[in-house]
Amino acid sequence: DGGITQSPKYLFRKEGQNVTLSCEQNLNHDAMYWYRQDPGQGLRLIYYSQIVNDFQKGDIAEGYSVSREKKESFPLTVTSAQKNPTAFYLCASSLSPGQTYEQYFGPGTRLTVT
Amino acid sequence: AQSVTQPDIHITVSEGASLELRCNYSYGATPYLFWYVQSPGQGLQLLLKYFSGDTLVQGIKGFEAEFKRSQSSFNLRKPSVHWSDAAEYFCAVGASGGSYIPTFGRGTSLIVHP
C-alpha cells in the first residue's frame, strides 16, 4: 500500500531542545512538503523540496531546517530557535514539480514543547 | 500570487440536510482547484479537483463542486449530509503556470447535528 508515514504521532520535548520529525513516502513522488497547522490558521508552508538534495523555504521557515538526501525521505528539524514550536505538523508529497498536482498527506505529528 | 478565501469558519447542519461550503479564489489565469477533508487529528484527504473541462466535478463520499469563473468560486456541495461528514474542509488553489505550490484556505469546520 502506497502512502506517506509520519512518526511519531505525538512528540513531547522540553524547551531548548531540537527535535526531528520523520516523513517517508513510497509513492515515488518527486516533490515533498512540510506544513504547520495551528487552529484557525489553515496550513502554512514551512519548506518544500522538488528533487533530492534541493529544497526551498516556504512562508514560515525560520527556526526550522530540512534535508532531502533520499527521494523517499524529508525529515524536518524543529530547532530551539523556533519561538512557538507547539503545533500539528503535516508532511505531504506530490507527483512532480512544475505542475500543481494534488498532494498526498501523512497523518501528522503533534509536537508539544514545554 | 493566488489566494483563497473560505468565508465560513464554522457551518452547522442537521444530518440529512444539504450542504454547501463556499470557496472564493483570486488568480489571474485558469486555476487548479482542490477540496480536501481533514478528520480530527488526521492528515488531509483529497475530495475532488478541477483542472479543466466540465465545471461540475464529482468527488468521493458523494461530494461535488462547481467551478464558476465569473464568480471566482469553487463551492463544495453534498445533497444529504451524514454524521461522519463532520470534519474540517479546506479549499486550495494552484497556479496553472509559475509556482506550483498550492495555497490553502483557512478551512471550514462542519458540525453535523443528529
XYZ file of N, CA and C in Angstrom:
684
model
N 0.835 -1.197 0.000
C 0.000 0.000 0.000
C 0.871 1.248 0.000
N 0.687 2.124 -1.016
C 1.498 3.321 -1.076
C 0.950 4.402 -0.196
N 1.847 5.231 0.321
C 1.377 6.326 1.154
C 2.516 7.056 1.799
N 2.140 7.917 2.743
C 3.110 8.711 3.494
C 2.986 8.369 4.963
N 4.114 8.143 5.587
C 4.119 7.862 7.012
C 4.862 8.978 7.734
N 4.329 9.339 8.877
C 4.975 10.305 9.744
C 5.100 9.685 11.126
N 6.242 9.891 11.711
C 6.414 9.377 13.063
C 7.235 10.356 13.885
N 6.970 10.374 15.211
C 5.861 9.694 15.873
C 4.553 10.459 15.698
N 3.459 9.927 16.204
C 2.176 10.617 16.144
C 2.155 11.779 17.136
N 2.709 11.563 18.319
C 2.801 12.583 19.348
C 4.251 12.685 19.794
N 4.686 13.912 20.039
C 6.067 14.148 20.417
C 6.093 15.239 21.479
N 6.821 14.976 22.543
C 6.927 15.946 23.638
C 8.401 16.274 23.832
N 8.691 17.557 23.956
C 10.062 17.998 24.148
C 10.099 19.153 25.134
N 11.250 19.289 25.738
C 11.494 20.436 26.607
C 11.984 21.599 25.763
N 11.660 22.785 26.211
C 12.124 23.992 25.535
C 13.649 23.990 25.458
N 14.171 24.434 24.297
C 15.614 24.493 24.129
C 16.204 23.278 23.442
N 15.401 22.247 23.236
C 15.881 21.041 22.565
C 15.472 21.062 21.102
N 16.359 20.588 20.238
C 15.990 20.360 18.846
C 15.233 19.040 18.768
N 14.336 18.941 17.800
C 13.591 17.699 17.615
C 13.383 17.477 16.121
N 13.501 16.209 15.689
C 13.354 15.881 14.272
C 12.106 15.046 14.049
N 11.288 15.491 13.102
C 10.069 14.794 12.723
C 10.332 14.026 11.426
N 9.891 12.794 11.424
C 10.154 11.924 10.282
C 9.018 11.972 9.267
N 9.360 11.904 7.980
C 8.388 11.798 6.908
C 8.965 10.899 5.820
N 8.249 9.834 5.500
C 8.677 8.873 4.479
C 7.513 8.624 3.522
N 7.828 8.535 2.216
C 6.795 8.210 1.234
C 7.288 7.129 0.279
N 6.377 6.259 -0.101
C 6.714 5.204 -1.078
C 5.855 5.343 -2.327
N 5.504 6.578 -2.655
C 4.673 6.870 -3.824
C 5.502 7.214 -5.043
N 6.819 7.251 -4.882
C 7.738 7.645 -5.950
C 7.479 9.086 -6.413
N 7.053 9.917 -5.483
C 6.814 11.319 -5.789
C 8.116 12.104 -5.708
N 8.242 13.086 -6.610
C 9.433 13.926 -6.593
C 9.350 15.029 -5.549
N 8.168 15.625 -5.402
C 8.023 16.806 -4.551
C 7.518 16.422 -3.161
N 8.084 17.055 -2.145
C 7.644 16.844 -0.771
C 7.556 18.193 -0.060
N 6.688 18.237 0.947
C 6.371 19.493 1.617
C 6.220 19.275 3.125
N 6.482 20.340 3.873
C 6.148 20.369 5.294
C 5.246 21.574 5.559
N 4.150 21.295 6.281
C 3.219 22.331 6.684
C 3.079 22.340 8.199
N 2.781 23.516 8.701
C 2.415 23.667 10.097
C 0.946 24.051 10.150
N 0.224 23.440 11.088
C -1.197 23.747 11.234
C -1.485 24.178 12.655
N -2.042 25.366 12.797
C -2.496 25.888 14.070
C -3.991 26.162 13.956
N -4.715 26.068 15.050
C -6.175 26.266 14.994
C -6.545 27.585 14.327
N -7.437 27.513 13.356
C -7.947 28.721 12.707
C -7.006 29.355 11.703
N -5.845 28.733 11.469
C -4.882 29.360 10.550
C -4.640 28.545 9.303
N -5.330 27.465 9.138
C -5.129 26.664 7.943
C -3.748 26.042 7.928
N -3.224 25.823 6.732
C -1.910 25.207 6.559
C -0.908 26.265 6.114
N 0.208 26.319 6.788
C 1.268 27.250 6.414
C 2.494 26.453 6.010
N 3.049 26.814 4.864
C 4.162 26.072 4.281
C 5.464 26.422 4.971
N 6.188 25.391 5.417
C 7.468 25.600 6.088
C 8.621 25.456 5.084
N 8.715 24.312 4.453
C 9.744 24.019 3.457
C 9.137 23.109 2.397
N 9.727 23.123 1.220
C 9.371 22.148 0.212
C 10.603 21.753 -0.582
N 10.503 20.593 -1.208
C 11.620 20.054 -1.970
C 11.085 19.502 -3.288
N 11.731 19.890 -4.364
C 11.305 19.431 -5.681
C 12.091 18.196 -6.132
N 13.276 18.044 -5.551
C 14.159 16.990 -6.027
C 15.159 16.696 -4.924
N 15.764 15.542 -4.990
C 16.751 15.160 -3.976
C 17.870 16.194 -3.911
N 18.308 16.464 -2.686
C 19.406 17.397 -2.406
C 19.077 18.844 -2.747
N 17.800 19.149 -2.859
C 17.376 20.530 -3.112
C 16.100 20.814 -2.338
N 16.026 21.995 -1.713
C 14.811 22.377 -1.006
C 14.754 23.902 -0.927
N 13.541 24.413 -0.733
C 13.320 25.853 -0.666
C 12.499 26.206 0.569
N 12.735 27.407 1.057
C 11.975 27.897 2.198
C 10.549 28.226 1.765
N 9.632 27.944 2.687
C 8.262 28.370 2.493
C 8.008 29.678 3.214
N 6.777 29.858 3.646
C 6.376 31.127 4.252
C 6.862 31.314 5.682
N 7.111 30.200 6.384
C 7.451 30.311 7.814
C 8.648 29.428 8.150
N 9.745 29.545 7.417
C 10.892 28.647 7.561
C 11.758 28.955 8.786
N 11.652 30.129 9.354
C 12.545 30.491 10.457
C 12.387 29.537 11.639
N 13.536 29.017 12.112
C 13.509 28.099 13.247
C 13.355 26.636 12.857
N 13.319 26.367 11.562
C 13.183 25.000 11.043
C 14.319 24.703 10.076
N 14.648 23.416 9.935
C 15.582 23.003 8.914
C 15.141 21.655 8.359
N 15.550 21.356 7.125
C 15.184 20.101 6.473
C 16.383 19.537 5.739
N 16.236 18.300 5.294
C 17.205 17.681 4.397
C 16.437 16.795 3.430
N 17.034 16.542 2.277
C 16.407 15.650 1.291
C 17.533 14.832 0.645
N 18.024 13.877 1.409
C 19.123 13.039 0.935
C 18.622 11.863 0.118
N 17.371 11.478 0.331
C 16.761 10.384 -0.420
C 15.407 10.838 -0.945
N 14.998 10.287 -2.053
C 13.723 10.667 -2.643
C 12.574 10.380 -1.694
N 12.707 9.300 -0.918
C 11.603 8.842 -0.078
C 11.467 9.609 1.228
N 12.492 10.355 1.624
C 12.544 10.869 2.981
C 12.748 12.377 3.012
N 12.026 13.054 3.904
C 12.128 14.520 4.001
C 11.943 14.904 5.473
N 12.938 14.669 6.322
C 12.788 14.976 7.743
C 12.834 16.471 8.037
N 12.095 16.856 9.038
C 12.023 18.257 9.485
C 12.590 18.362 10.895
N 13.527 19.281 11.085
C 14.058 19.545 12.420
C 13.500 20.861 12.922
N 12.891 20.802 14.085
C 12.404 21.994 14.752
C 13.501 22.406 15.730
N 14.112 23.527 15.504
C 15.247 23.924 16.327
C 14.798 24.755 17.523
N 15.728 24.974 18.422
C 15.419 25.764 19.613
C 15.167 27.232 19.260
N 15.503 27.609 18.032
C 15.270 28.985 17.591
C 13.819 29.244 17.211
N 13.036 28.198 17.079
C 11.619 28.362 16.736
C 10.892 28.809 17.998
N 10.307 30.007 17.931
C 9.767 30.639 19.142
C 8.525 29.952 19.691
N 7.735 29.392 18.833
C 6.479 28.795 19.279
C 6.274 27.473 18.546
N 7.006 26.434 18.920
C 7.012 25.212 18.124
C 5.821 24.288 18.338
N 5.066 24.475 19.382
C 3.933 23.581 19.640
C 2.894 23.745 18.540
N 2.634 22.662 17.810
C 1.721 22.711 16.666
C 1.534 21.309 16.116
N 0.666 21.211 15.128
C 0.448 19.982 14.377
C 1.193 20.114 13.060
N 2.068 19.138 12.758
C 2.905 19.224 11.573
C 2.489 18.163 10.563
N 2.305 18.604 9.335
C 1.865 17.722 8.260
C 2.902 17.675 7.156
N 3.188 16.465 6.717
C 4.065 16.245 5.583
C 3.201 15.853 4.390
N 3.582 16.268 3.203
C 2.827 15.937 2.002
C 3.781 15.676 0.852
N 3.269 15.022 -0.168
C 4.055 14.823 -1.381
C 3.156 14.988 -2.590
N 3.765 15.273 -3.726
C 3.018 15.317 -4.979
C 3.912 14.775 -6.082
N 3.288 14.441 -7.205
C 3.958 13.648 -8.216
C 5.223 14.309 -8.742
N 5.119 15.556 -9.116
C 6.233 16.168 -9.817
C 6.190 17.672 -9.653
N 7.307 18.319 -9.606
C 7.282 19.780 -9.613
C 6.938 20.278 -11.006
N 6.638 21.520 -11.114
C 6.344 22.087 -12.425
C 4.871 22.123 -12.758
N 4.078 21.347 -12.045
C 2.627 21.402 -12.226
C 1.970 21.221 -10.873
N 0.787 21.765 -10.722
C 0.095 21.659 -9.438
C -0.689 20.357 -9.389
N -0.004 19.308 -9.048
C -0.683 18.053 -8.824
C -1.266 18.030 -7.421
N -2.264 17.177 -7.231
C -2.824 17.051 -5.897
C -1.770 16.513 -4.944
N -1.904 16.906 -3.698
C -0.970 16.483 -2.679
C -1.539 15.325 -1.865
N -0.640 14.464 -1.447
C -0.982 13.351 -0.573
C -0.365 13.653 0.783
N -1.178 13.549 1.827
C -0.746 13.953 3.157
C -0.509 12.756 4.074
N 0.453 12.918 4.962
C 0.643 11.961 6.034
C -0.345 12.231 7.160
N -0.342 11.378 8.193
C -1.298 11.519 9.297
C -0.952 12.617 10.283
N 0.254 13.187 10.163
C 0.613 14.304 11.032
C 1.342 13.896 12.302
N 2.104 14.846 12.837
C 2.765 14.707 14.137
C 2.390 15.904 14.991
N 1.887 15.612 16.176
C 1.553 16.704 17.093
C 2.721 16.894 18.040
N 3.361 18.046 17.961
C 4.515 18.373 18.782
C 4.099 19.299 19.912
N 4.480 18.928 21.107
C 4.233 19.771 22.276
C 5.562 20.075 22.941
N 5.856 21.344 23.075
C 7.100 21.777 23.713
C 6.749 22.552 24.980
N 7.342 22.121 26.082
C 7.022 22.772 27.371
C 8.288 23.295 28.036
N 0.057 36.631 -7.224
C 0.000 35.473 -6.325
C -1.449 35.070 -6.109
N -1.649 33.771 -5.974
C -3.012 33.292 -5.768
C -3.401 33.387 -4.304
N -4.693 33.445 -4.044
C -5.193 33.439 -2.676
C -6.542 32.734 -2.642
N -6.908 32.274 -1.448
C -8.159 31.541 -1.273
C -8.875 32.076 -0.035
N -10.174 32.245 -0.151
C -10.980 32.671 0.981
C -12.095 31.666 1.217
N -12.157 31.181 2.429
C -13.302 30.376 2.861
C -14.036 31.227 3.884
N -15.155 31.819 3.493
C -15.792 32.838 4.342
C -16.365 32.301 5.652
N -16.686 31.037 5.673
C -17.342 30.453 6.841
C -16.348 29.669 7.676
N -16.174 30.080 8.941
C -15.264 29.352 9.827
C -15.930 28.066 10.309
N -17.216 28.175 10.647
C -17.995 27.021 11.103
C -19.304 26.975 10.323
N -19.752 25.760 10.025
C -21.064 25.530 9.431
C -21.724 24.421 10.217
N -22.967 24.636 10.606
C -23.702 23.604 11.332
C -24.904 23.177 10.502
N -25.035 21.879 10.278
C -26.186 21.359 9.536
C -26.752 20.158 10.276
N -27.983 19.848 9.989
C -28.604 18.645 10.533
C -28.329 17.476 9.613
N -28.217 16.304 10.195
C -27.988 15.110 9.386
C -29.128 14.951 8.382
N -28.775 14.677 7.150
C -29.763 14.544 6.085
C -30.001 15.818 5.307
N -29.573 16.943 5.836
C -29.748 18.216 5.140
C -28.681 18.367 4.068
N -28.923 19.311 3.157
C -27.930 19.582 2.120
C -26.854 20.513 2.672
N -25.736 20.518 1.952
C -24.567 21.270 2.415
C -23.956 22.039 1.259
N -23.529 23.262 1.532
C -22.705 23.993 0.581
C -21.634 24.744 1.362
N -20.390 24.469 1.043
C -19.265 25.176 1.634
C -18.671 26.092 0.571
N -18.432 27.327 0.967
C -18.013 28.333 -0.006
C -16.495 28.449 -0.092
N -16.039 28.713 -1.313
C -14.622 28.941 -1.569
C -14.511 29.976 -2.677
N -13.789 31.047 -2.402
C -13.506 32.059 -3.423
C -12.001 32.162 -3.589
N -11.578 32.299 -4.813
C -10.144 32.337 -5.078
C -9.801 33.602 -5.844
N -8.517 33.910 -5.810
C -8.004 35.016 -6.598
C -6.797 34.510 -7.369
N -6.927 34.553 -8.694
C -5.824 34.123 -9.552
C -6.108 34.616 -10.949
N -5.094 35.090 -11.640
C -5.295 35.742 -12.924
C -5.689 34.823 -14.062
N -5.180 33.618 -14.056
C -5.458 32.697 -15.164
C -6.381 31.584 -14.666
N -6.498 30.547 -15.450
C -7.326 29.418 -15.030
C -6.622 28.671 -13.910
N -7.263 28.575 -12.771
C -6.595 27.946 -11.627
C -6.796 26.438 -11.606
N -5.961 25.776 -10.848
C -6.214 24.393 -10.444
C -6.854 24.476 -9.057
N -7.956 23.795 -8.838
C -8.718 23.933 -7.601
C -8.919 22.574 -6.941
N -8.864 22.573 -5.629
C -8.954 21.338 -4.861
C -9.835 21.553 -3.637
N -10.480 20.485 -3.195
C -11.094 20.411 -1.883
C -10.514 19.196 -1.165
N -10.086 19.462 0.094
C -9.569 18.403 0.955
C -10.431 18.346 2.209
N -10.447 17.166 2.844
C -11.144 16.985 4.109
C -10.157 16.468 5.144
N -10.327 16.948 6.377
C -9.448 16.527 7.466
C -10.285 16.133 8.679
N -10.198 14.880 9.075
C -10.821 14.444 10.318
C -9.919 14.848 11.476
N -10.480 14.995 12.666
C -9.672 15.473 13.810
C -8.413 14.647 14.032
N -7.284 15.329 14.143
C -6.027 14.664 14.424
C -5.460 13.856 13.278
N -5.986 14.058 12.081
C -5.540 13.285 10.925
C -4.962 14.196 9.844
N -4.420 13.570 8.812
C -3.959 14.321 7.663
C -5.120 14.690 6.749
N -4.806 15.364 5.651
C -5.832 15.772 4.697
C -6.012 14.716 3.618
N -7.259 14.583 3.169
C -7.579 13.658 2.092
C -8.249 14.435 0.968
N -7.828 14.173 -0.263
C -8.409 14.860 -1.412
C -9.841 14.397 -1.642
N -10.763 15.353 -1.735
C -12.158 15.039 -2.075
C -12.389 15.118 -3.578
N -11.877 16.176 -4.194
C -12.052 16.365 -5.624
C -11.124 17.469 -6.097
N -11.001 17.560 -7.432
C -10.119 18.561 -8.010
C -10.690 19.027 -9.352
N -10.339 20.236 -9.733
C -10.695 20.778 -11.033
C -9.445 21.305 -11.700
N -9.211 20.801 -12.900
C -8.099 21.312 -13.703
C -8.611 22.012 -14.955
N -9.567 21.396 -15.620
C -10.137 21.956 -16.840
C -11.360 21.128 -17.211
N -12.076 21.557 -18.261
C -13.195 20.776 -18.755
C -14.486 21.060 -18.025
N -15.271 20.032 -17.800
C -16.582 20.169 -17.173
C -16.445 20.904 -15.841
N -17.234 21.948 -15.677
C -17.090 22.779 -14.476
C -17.753 22.154 -13.243
N -18.536 21.128 -13.415
C -19.123 20.405 -12.281
C -18.303 19.148 -12.074
N -17.691 19.064 -10.923
C -16.752 17.993 -10.647
C -17.315 17.070 -9.565
N -17.258 15.781 -9.821
C -17.698 14.806 -8.828
C -16.504 14.298 -8.036
N -16.706 14.088 -6.749
C -15.621 13.599 -5.924
C -16.015 12.361 -5.142
N -15.218 12.067 -4.145
C -15.501 10.903 -3.306
C -16.519 11.266 -2.234
N -17.084 10.258 -1.603
C -18.011 10.413 -0.472
C -19.264 11.195 -0.860
N -19.620 11.240 -2.133
C -20.847 11.908 -2.558
C -20.749 13.416 -2.699
N -19.552 13.975 -2.649
C -19.366 15.422 -2.789
C -19.214 15.819 -4.249
N -19.604 17.038 -4.536
C -19.379 17.642 -5.834
C -19.026 19.110 -5.646
N -18.420 19.696 -6.656
C -18.095 21.120 -6.599
C -18.261 21.702 -7.990
N -18.585 22.980 -8.031
C -18.788 23.645 -9.308
C -17.860 24.838 -9.425
N -17.104 24.869 -10.503
C -16.216 25.983 -10.813
C -17.017 27.046 -11.554
N -17.038 28.250 -10.993
C -17.716 29.370 -11.652
C -16.694 30.491 -11.832
N -16.217 30.590 -13.054
C -15.170 31.567 -13.346
C -15.668 32.989 -13.095
N -16.897 33.277 -13.460
C -17.420 34.646 -13.335
C -17.506 35.099 -11.882
N -17.637 34.139 -10.984
C -17.734 34.456 -9.553
C -16.460 34.108 -8.799
N -15.459 33.603 -9.504
C -14.201 33.164 -8.861
C -14.500 32.259 -7.672
N -15.381 31.303 -7.913
C -15.786 30.437 -6.809
C -15.647 28.966 -7.175
N -15.550 28.163 -6.158
C -15.453 26.702 -6.317
C -16.106 26.095 -5.079
N -17.421 26.194 -5.004
C -18.153 25.770 -3.817
C -18.371 24.267 -3.789
N -18.279 23.719 -2.601
C -18.436 22.281 -2.378
C -19.857 21.990 -1.932
N -20.458 20.932 -2.474
C -21.847 20.616 -2.140
C -22.014 19.132 -1.871
N -23.030 18.852 -1.065
C -23.447 17.474 -0.843
C -24.949 17.501 -0.585
N -25.718 16.665 -1.262
C -27.174 16.736 -1.149
C -27.719 16.288 0.202
N -27.018 15.364 0.865
C -27.525 14.849 2.137
C -26.340 14.500 3.028
N -26.199 15.240 4.104
C -25.026 15.102 4.963
C -25.212 13.959 5.960
N -24.138 13.222 6.181
C -24.114 12.133 7.162
C -23.290 12.583 8.356
N -23.555 11.996 9.520
C -22.824 12.411 10.720
C -21.311 12.244 10.525
N -20.911 11.277 9.716
C -19.480 11.027 9.507
C -18.815 12.104 8.657
N -19.605 13.019 8.091
C -19.027 14.115 7.312
C -18.487 15.229 8.195
N -18.752 15.181 9.484
C -18.234 16.199 10.390
C -16.708 16.188 10.349
N -16.117 17.307 9.963
C -14.676 17.388 9.750
C -14.324 18.827 9.389
N -13.055 19.045 9.105
C -12.578 20.340 8.610
C -12.377 20.202 7.107
N -12.828 21.218 6.376
C -12.740 21.188 4.915
C -11.881 22.344 4.429
N -10.945 22.017 3.555
C -10.024 23.017 3.038
C -10.145 23.109 1.521
N -10.230 24.339 1.058
C -10.156 24.627 -0.366
C -8.731 25.064 -0.668
N -8.223 24.682 -1.833
C -6.866 25.068 -2.217
C -6.851 25.457 -3.687
N -5.992 26.402 -4.022
C -5.845 26.835 -5.410
C -4.389 26.744 -5.804
N -4.140 26.222 -6.997
C -2.796 26.146 -7.528
C -2.720 26.875 -8.848
N -1.551 27.334 -9.176
C -1.363 28.083 -10.414
C -1.147 27.123 -11.571
N -1.735 27.434 -12.692
C -1.530 26.606 -13.878
C -0.194 26.926 -14.530
N 0.449 27.965 -14.065
C 1.793 28.269 -14.549
C 2.582 28.907 -13.428
N 3.895 28.901 -13.531
C 4.696 29.524 -12.486
C 4.807 28.623 -11.271
N 4.676 29.195 -10.087
C 4.798 28.418 -8.857
C 3.749 27.321 -8.806
N 4.157 26.140 -8.484
C 3.234 25.016 -8.444
C 2.742 24.752 -7.036
N 3.155 25.564 -6.056
C 2.754 25.323 -4.678
C 1.330 25.814 -4.480
N 0.424 24.941 -4.058
C -0.950 25.395 -3.857
C -1.074 26.247 -2.603
N -2.058 27.126 -2.622
C -2.387 27.955 -1.467
C -3.673 27.437 -0.859
N -3.673 27.264 0.467
C -4.844 26.729 1.163
C -5.641 27.833 1.832
N -6.960 27.645 1.850
C -7.809 28.483 2.676
C -7.645 28.104 4.146
N -8.287 28.880 5.009
C -8.155 28.650 6.448
C -9.052 27.521 6.941
N -9.906 27.023 6.098
C -10.721 25.885 6.473
C -12.100 26.258 6.985
N -13.045 25.343 6.803
C -14.389 25.460 7.357
C -14.665 24.211 8.166
N -15.047 24.417 9.414
C -15.361 23.296 10.289
C -16.841 22.948 10.143
N -17.127 21.714 9.766
C -18.508 21.261 9.593
C -18.957 20.498 10.825
N -20.045 20.974 11.412
C -20.659 20.309 12.558
C -21.983 19.722 12.096
N -22.216 18.464 12.413
C -23.443 17.792 11.985
C -24.264 17.422 13.213
N -25.467 17.949 13.269
C -26.389 17.617 14.366
C -27.242 16.415 13.993
N -27.493 15.530 14.965
C -28.307 14.344 14.662
C -29.763 14.707 14.390
